[in-house]
Coordinates of C-alpha atoms in Angstrom, one line a residue:
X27 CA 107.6 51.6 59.6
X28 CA 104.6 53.2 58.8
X29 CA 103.1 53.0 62.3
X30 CA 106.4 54.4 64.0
X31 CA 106.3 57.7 61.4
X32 CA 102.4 57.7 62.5
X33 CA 103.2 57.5 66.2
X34 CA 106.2 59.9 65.7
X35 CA 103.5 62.7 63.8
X36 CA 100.7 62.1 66.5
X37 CA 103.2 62.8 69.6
X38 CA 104.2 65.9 67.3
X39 CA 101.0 67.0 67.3
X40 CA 100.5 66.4 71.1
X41 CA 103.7 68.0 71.9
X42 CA 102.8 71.3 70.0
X43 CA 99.3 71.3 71.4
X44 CA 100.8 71.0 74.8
X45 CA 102.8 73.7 74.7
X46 CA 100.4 75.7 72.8
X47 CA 98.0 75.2 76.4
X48 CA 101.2 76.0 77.9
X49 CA 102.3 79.3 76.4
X50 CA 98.7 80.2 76.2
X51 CA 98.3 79.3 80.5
X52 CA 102.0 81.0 81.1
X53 CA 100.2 84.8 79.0
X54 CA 97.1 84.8 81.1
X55 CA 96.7 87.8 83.0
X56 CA 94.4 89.2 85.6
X57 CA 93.8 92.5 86.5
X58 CA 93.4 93.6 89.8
X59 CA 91.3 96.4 90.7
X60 CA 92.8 97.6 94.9
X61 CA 90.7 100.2 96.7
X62 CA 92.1 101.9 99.3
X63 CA 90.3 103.8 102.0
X64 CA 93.2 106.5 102.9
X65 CA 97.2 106.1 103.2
X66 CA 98.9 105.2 106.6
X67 CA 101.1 102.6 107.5
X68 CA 98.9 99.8 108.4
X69 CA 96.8 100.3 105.0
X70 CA 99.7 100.7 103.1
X71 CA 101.3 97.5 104.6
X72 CA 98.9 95.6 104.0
X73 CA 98.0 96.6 100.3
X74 CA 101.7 95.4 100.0
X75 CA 101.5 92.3 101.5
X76 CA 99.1 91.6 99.1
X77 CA 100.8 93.1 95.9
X78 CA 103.7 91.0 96.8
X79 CA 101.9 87.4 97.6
X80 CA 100.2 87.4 94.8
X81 CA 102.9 88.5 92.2
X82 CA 104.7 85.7 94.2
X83 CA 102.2 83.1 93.6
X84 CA 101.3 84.0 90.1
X85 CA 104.3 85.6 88.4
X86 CA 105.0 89.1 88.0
X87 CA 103.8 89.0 84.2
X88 CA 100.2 87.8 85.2
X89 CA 99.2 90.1 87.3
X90 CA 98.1 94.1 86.9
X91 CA 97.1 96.0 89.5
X92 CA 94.7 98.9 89.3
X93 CA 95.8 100.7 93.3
X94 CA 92.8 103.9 93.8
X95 CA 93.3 105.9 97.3
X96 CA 89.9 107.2 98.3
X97 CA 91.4 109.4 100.7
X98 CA 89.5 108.9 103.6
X99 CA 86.5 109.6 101.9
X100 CA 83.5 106.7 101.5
X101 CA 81.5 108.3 98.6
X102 CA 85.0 107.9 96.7
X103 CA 85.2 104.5 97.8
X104 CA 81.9 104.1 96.1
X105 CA 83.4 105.7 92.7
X106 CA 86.3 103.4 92.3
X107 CA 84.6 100.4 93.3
X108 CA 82.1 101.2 90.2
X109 CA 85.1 102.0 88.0
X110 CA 86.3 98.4 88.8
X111 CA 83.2 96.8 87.8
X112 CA 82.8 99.1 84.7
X113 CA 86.0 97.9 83.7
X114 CA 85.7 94.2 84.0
X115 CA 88.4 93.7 86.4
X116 CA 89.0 90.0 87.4
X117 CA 89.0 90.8 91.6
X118 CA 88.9 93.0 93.9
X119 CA 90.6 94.0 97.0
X120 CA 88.9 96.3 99.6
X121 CA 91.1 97.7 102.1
X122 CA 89.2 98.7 104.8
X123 CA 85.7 98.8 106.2
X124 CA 84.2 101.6 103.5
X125 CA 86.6 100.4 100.8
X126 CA 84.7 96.9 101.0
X127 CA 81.0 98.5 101.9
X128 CA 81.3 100.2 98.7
X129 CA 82.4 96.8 97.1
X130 CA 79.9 94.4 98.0
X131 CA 77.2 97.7 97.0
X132 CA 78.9 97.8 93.3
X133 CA 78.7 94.2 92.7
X134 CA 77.5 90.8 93.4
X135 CA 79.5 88.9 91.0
X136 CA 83.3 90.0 90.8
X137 CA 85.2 88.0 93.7
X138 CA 85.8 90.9 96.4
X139 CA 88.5 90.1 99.2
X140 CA 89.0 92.7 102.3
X141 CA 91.7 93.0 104.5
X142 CA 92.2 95.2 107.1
X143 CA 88.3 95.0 108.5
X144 CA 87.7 94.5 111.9
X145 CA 84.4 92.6 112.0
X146 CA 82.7 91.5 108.6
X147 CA 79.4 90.5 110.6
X148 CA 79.3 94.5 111.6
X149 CA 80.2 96.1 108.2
X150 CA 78.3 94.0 106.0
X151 CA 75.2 94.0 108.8
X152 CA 75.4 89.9 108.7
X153 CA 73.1 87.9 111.5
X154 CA 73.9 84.7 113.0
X155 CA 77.7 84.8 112.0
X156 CA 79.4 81.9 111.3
X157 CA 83.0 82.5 109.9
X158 CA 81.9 83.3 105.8
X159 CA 80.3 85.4 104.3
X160 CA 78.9 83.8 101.2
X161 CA 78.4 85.4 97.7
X162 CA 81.1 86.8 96.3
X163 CA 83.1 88.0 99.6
X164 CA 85.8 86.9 101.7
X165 CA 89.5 88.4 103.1
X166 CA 91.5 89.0 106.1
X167 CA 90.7 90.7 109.5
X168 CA 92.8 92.6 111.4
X169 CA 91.3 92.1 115.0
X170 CA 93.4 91.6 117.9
X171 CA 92.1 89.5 120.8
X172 CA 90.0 93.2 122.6
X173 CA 90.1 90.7 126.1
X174 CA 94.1 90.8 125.8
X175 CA 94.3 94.5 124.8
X176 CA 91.9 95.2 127.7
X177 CA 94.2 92.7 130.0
X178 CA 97.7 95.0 128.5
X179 CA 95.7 98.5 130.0
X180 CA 95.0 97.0 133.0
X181 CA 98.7 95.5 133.6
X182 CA 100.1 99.0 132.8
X183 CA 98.0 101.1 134.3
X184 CA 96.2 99.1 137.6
X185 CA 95.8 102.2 139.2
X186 CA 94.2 104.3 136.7
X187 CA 90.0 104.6 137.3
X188 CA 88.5 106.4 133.9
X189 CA 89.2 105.3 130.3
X190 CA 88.5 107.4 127.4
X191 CA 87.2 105.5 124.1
X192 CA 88.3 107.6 121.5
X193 CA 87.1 106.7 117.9
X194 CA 85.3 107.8 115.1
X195 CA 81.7 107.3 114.9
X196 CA 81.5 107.2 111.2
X197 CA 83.8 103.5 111.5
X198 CA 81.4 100.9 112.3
X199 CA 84.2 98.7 113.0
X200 CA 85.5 100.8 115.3
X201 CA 82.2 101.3 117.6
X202 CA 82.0 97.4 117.9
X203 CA 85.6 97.6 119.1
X204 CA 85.0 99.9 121.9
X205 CA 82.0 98.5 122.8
X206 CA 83.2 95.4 123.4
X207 CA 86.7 96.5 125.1
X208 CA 84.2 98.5 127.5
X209 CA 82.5 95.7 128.7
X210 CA 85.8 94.3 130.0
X211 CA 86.9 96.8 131.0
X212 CA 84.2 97.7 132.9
X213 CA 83.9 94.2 134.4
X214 CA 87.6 95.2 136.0
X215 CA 86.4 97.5 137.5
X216 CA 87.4 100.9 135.0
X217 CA 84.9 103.4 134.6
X218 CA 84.8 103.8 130.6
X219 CA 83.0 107.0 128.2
X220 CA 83.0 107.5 124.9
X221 CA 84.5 110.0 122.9
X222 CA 83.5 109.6 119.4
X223 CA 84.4 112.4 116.4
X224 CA 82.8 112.4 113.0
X225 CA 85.7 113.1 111.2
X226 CA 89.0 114.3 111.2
X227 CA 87.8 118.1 111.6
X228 CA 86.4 117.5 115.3
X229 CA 89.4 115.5 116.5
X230 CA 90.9 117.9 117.6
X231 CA 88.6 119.2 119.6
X232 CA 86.7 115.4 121.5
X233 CA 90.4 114.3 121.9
X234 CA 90.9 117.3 123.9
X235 CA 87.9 117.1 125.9
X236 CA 88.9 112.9 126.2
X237 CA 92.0 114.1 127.8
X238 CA 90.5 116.5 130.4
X239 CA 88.2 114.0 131.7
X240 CA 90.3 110.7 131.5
X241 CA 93.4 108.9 132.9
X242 CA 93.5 106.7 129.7
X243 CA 92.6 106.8 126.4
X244 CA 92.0 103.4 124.6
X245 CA 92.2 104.1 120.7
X246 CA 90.7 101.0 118.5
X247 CA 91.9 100.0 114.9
X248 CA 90.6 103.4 113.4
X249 CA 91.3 104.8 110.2
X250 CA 90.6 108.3 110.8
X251 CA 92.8 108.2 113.9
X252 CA 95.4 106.4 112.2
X253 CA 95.7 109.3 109.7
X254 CA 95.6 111.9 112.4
X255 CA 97.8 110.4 115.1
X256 CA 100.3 113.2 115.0
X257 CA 97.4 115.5 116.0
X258 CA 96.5 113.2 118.7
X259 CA 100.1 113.2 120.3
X260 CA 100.1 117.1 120.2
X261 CA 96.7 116.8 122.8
X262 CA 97.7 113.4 124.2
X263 CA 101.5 113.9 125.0
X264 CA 101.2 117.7 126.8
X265 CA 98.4 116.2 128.7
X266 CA 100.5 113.3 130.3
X267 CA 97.3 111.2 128.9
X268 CA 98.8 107.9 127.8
X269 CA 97.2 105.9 124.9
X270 CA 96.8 102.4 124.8
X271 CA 96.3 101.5 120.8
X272 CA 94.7 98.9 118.5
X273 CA 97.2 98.8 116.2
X274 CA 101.1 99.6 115.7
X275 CA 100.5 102.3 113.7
X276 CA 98.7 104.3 116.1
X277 CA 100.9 103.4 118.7
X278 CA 103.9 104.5 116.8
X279 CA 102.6 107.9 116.1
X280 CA 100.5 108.5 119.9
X281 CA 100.5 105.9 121.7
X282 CA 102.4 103.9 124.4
X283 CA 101.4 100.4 123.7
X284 CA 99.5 98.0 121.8
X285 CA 98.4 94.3 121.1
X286 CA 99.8 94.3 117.6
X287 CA 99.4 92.5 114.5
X288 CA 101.3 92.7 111.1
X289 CA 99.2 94.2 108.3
X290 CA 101.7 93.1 105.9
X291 CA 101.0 89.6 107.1
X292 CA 97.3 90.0 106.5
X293 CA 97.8 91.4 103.1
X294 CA 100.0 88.2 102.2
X295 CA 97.7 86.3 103.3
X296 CA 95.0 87.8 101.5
X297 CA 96.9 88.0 98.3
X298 CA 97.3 83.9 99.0
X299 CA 93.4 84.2 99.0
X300 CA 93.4 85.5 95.1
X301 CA 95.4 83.1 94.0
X302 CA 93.4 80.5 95.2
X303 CA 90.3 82.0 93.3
X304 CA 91.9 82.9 90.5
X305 CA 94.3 80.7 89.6
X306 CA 92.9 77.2 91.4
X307 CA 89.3 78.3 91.1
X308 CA 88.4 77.8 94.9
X309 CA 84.9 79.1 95.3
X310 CA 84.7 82.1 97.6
X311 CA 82.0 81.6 98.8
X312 CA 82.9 79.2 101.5
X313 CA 86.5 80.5 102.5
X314 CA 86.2 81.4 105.6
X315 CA 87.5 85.3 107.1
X316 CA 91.4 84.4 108.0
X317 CA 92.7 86.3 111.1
X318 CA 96.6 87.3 112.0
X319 CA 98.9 84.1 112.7
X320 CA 100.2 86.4 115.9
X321 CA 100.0 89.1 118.5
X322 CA 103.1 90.8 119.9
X323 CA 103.0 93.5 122.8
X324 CA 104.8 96.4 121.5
X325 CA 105.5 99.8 122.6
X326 CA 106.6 103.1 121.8
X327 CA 109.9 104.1 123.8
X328 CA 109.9 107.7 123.1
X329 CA 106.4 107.9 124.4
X330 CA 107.0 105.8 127.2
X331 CA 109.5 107.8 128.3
X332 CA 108.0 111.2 127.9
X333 CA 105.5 110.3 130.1
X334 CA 107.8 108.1 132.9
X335 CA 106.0 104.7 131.9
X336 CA 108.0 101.5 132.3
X337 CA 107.2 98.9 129.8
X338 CA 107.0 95.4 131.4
X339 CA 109.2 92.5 130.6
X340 CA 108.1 90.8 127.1
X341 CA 107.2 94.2 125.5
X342 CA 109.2 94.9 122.2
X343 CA 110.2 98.3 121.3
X344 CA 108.4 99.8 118.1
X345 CA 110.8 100.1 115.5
X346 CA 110.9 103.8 114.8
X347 CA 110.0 104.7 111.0
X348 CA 113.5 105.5 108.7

């Protein structure tokens, strides 16, 4: 009798522990510090994407998130990534080239995930690239195949001879986009310049000039462009220049086709990356970058019919913004 009261107390005493653990596992929280280069739709989608996977994955209780908008401006960049190490925050995610530059300068020890970089080799100035980048960095690209985009310009426009590069010199993701698309390109035969701006207040003025000189303007996964593409339509559209785009969101706002790829998907998939490292304690250190599941060939109808272009079969219409 007395061992079955003794047996009864200890399971007791297991059973509260265990669900001491439990309640203790089911309160921890992480904190989340999100940097943000500027606000457009890609950006935006893909900060969701990550919100959403990782409230998904861990519970909407055990996760805060700390979202900063540098507004297009690096130095800023720099000023909330220092906030997020002053304040102890368990991860951070960099969206953006500057957003995760300014990252990897504030810390060496907080996990740090990007999404939404073109090429981590070229922003973080890595040799002999292998897939990870060691430390304390890892995320999400948002590179489409540049030998396909290149292939879409030429299947639209065969006829066409000079491509404008349009991009903005201060991206270093976006030169190594252009430069590489040019080589293609050239090797089919286009004849390609560059038109680079610094920022947002010479635009205006090389995307002008690009249109002058150029039958088609090719327009890389660019920030600055992204946030300006309303500008670029006003020059772009008048001038019967067509724009092929990196991404949907340029497309959508001045452009009549792209390779696309789904930020949102990139920013799930990067928020499935912090749970791993938070929750399951994968080191980060050797995840390797993940890319887009998919491309799709979209264009913009509008556009496309402004300027008396006929998308080809297998192209879906852009879904215009409610």
């Amino acid at each position: 009798m007395k061992k079955q009261i003794l047996a009864v107390s200890l399971a007791a005493v297991l059973a509260a522990g265990t669900g001491a653990y439990a309640v203790s596992a089911e309160e921890q929280t992480y904190n989340i510090g999100i940097c943000q280069l500027v606000q457009h739709d890609a950006l935006d989608a893909a900060t969701q994407g990550f919100q959403d996977a990782l409230i998904e994955e861990l519970g909407e209780d055990a996760v805060t998130f700390d979202v900063q908008n540098a507004q297009g401006d690096s130095n800023t960049c720099s000023t909330i990534a220092n906030s997020f190490v002053s304040n102890s925050v368990d991860l951070i995610m960099a969206n953006a080239t500057p957003a995760l530059q300014a990252a990897a300068a504030a810390t060496d020890e907080i996990p740090i995930l990007g999404t939404s970089v073109t090429d981590y080799a070229t922003a973080l100035e890595i040799d002999d690239w292998a897939g990870t980048v060691g430390g304390n960095i890892s995320g999400t690209s948002d590179l489409a195949p540049l030998d396909e985009q290149a292939a879409m310009l030429n299947e639209l426009f065969p006829d066409k001879k000079n491509v404008g590069l349009l991009y903005c010199s201060a991206e270093p993701n976006s030169q190594y986009q252009v430069d590489t698309i040019k080589t293609t390109l050239e090797e089919m035969g286009y004849t390609c310049e560059y038109y680079a701006f610094s920022d947002s207040n010479d635009l205006a003025a090389v995307a002008t000039t690009a249109c002058e000189e150029s039958d088609v303007l090719y327009i890389p996964t660019d920030n600055t462009a992204a946030a300006n593409t309303e500008l670029i339509a006003n020059i772009c559209i008048p001038a019967e220049t067509p724009v092929i785009a990196g991404e949907e969101g340029i497309c959508a706002g001045c452009g009549v086709a792209t390779l696309s790829i789904s930020y949102y998907d990139i920013g799930v998939a990067t928020g499935k990356m912090a749970a791993r490292i938070l929750r399951d304690g994968e080191d980060i250190s050797e995840m390797p970058i993940e890319y887009a599941p998919q491309v799709t060939k979209k264009y913009n109808a509008e556009n496309c019919e402004a300027l008396g272009i006929a998308a080809p079969e297998g192209y879906e219409a852009i879904e215009a913004a409610e």
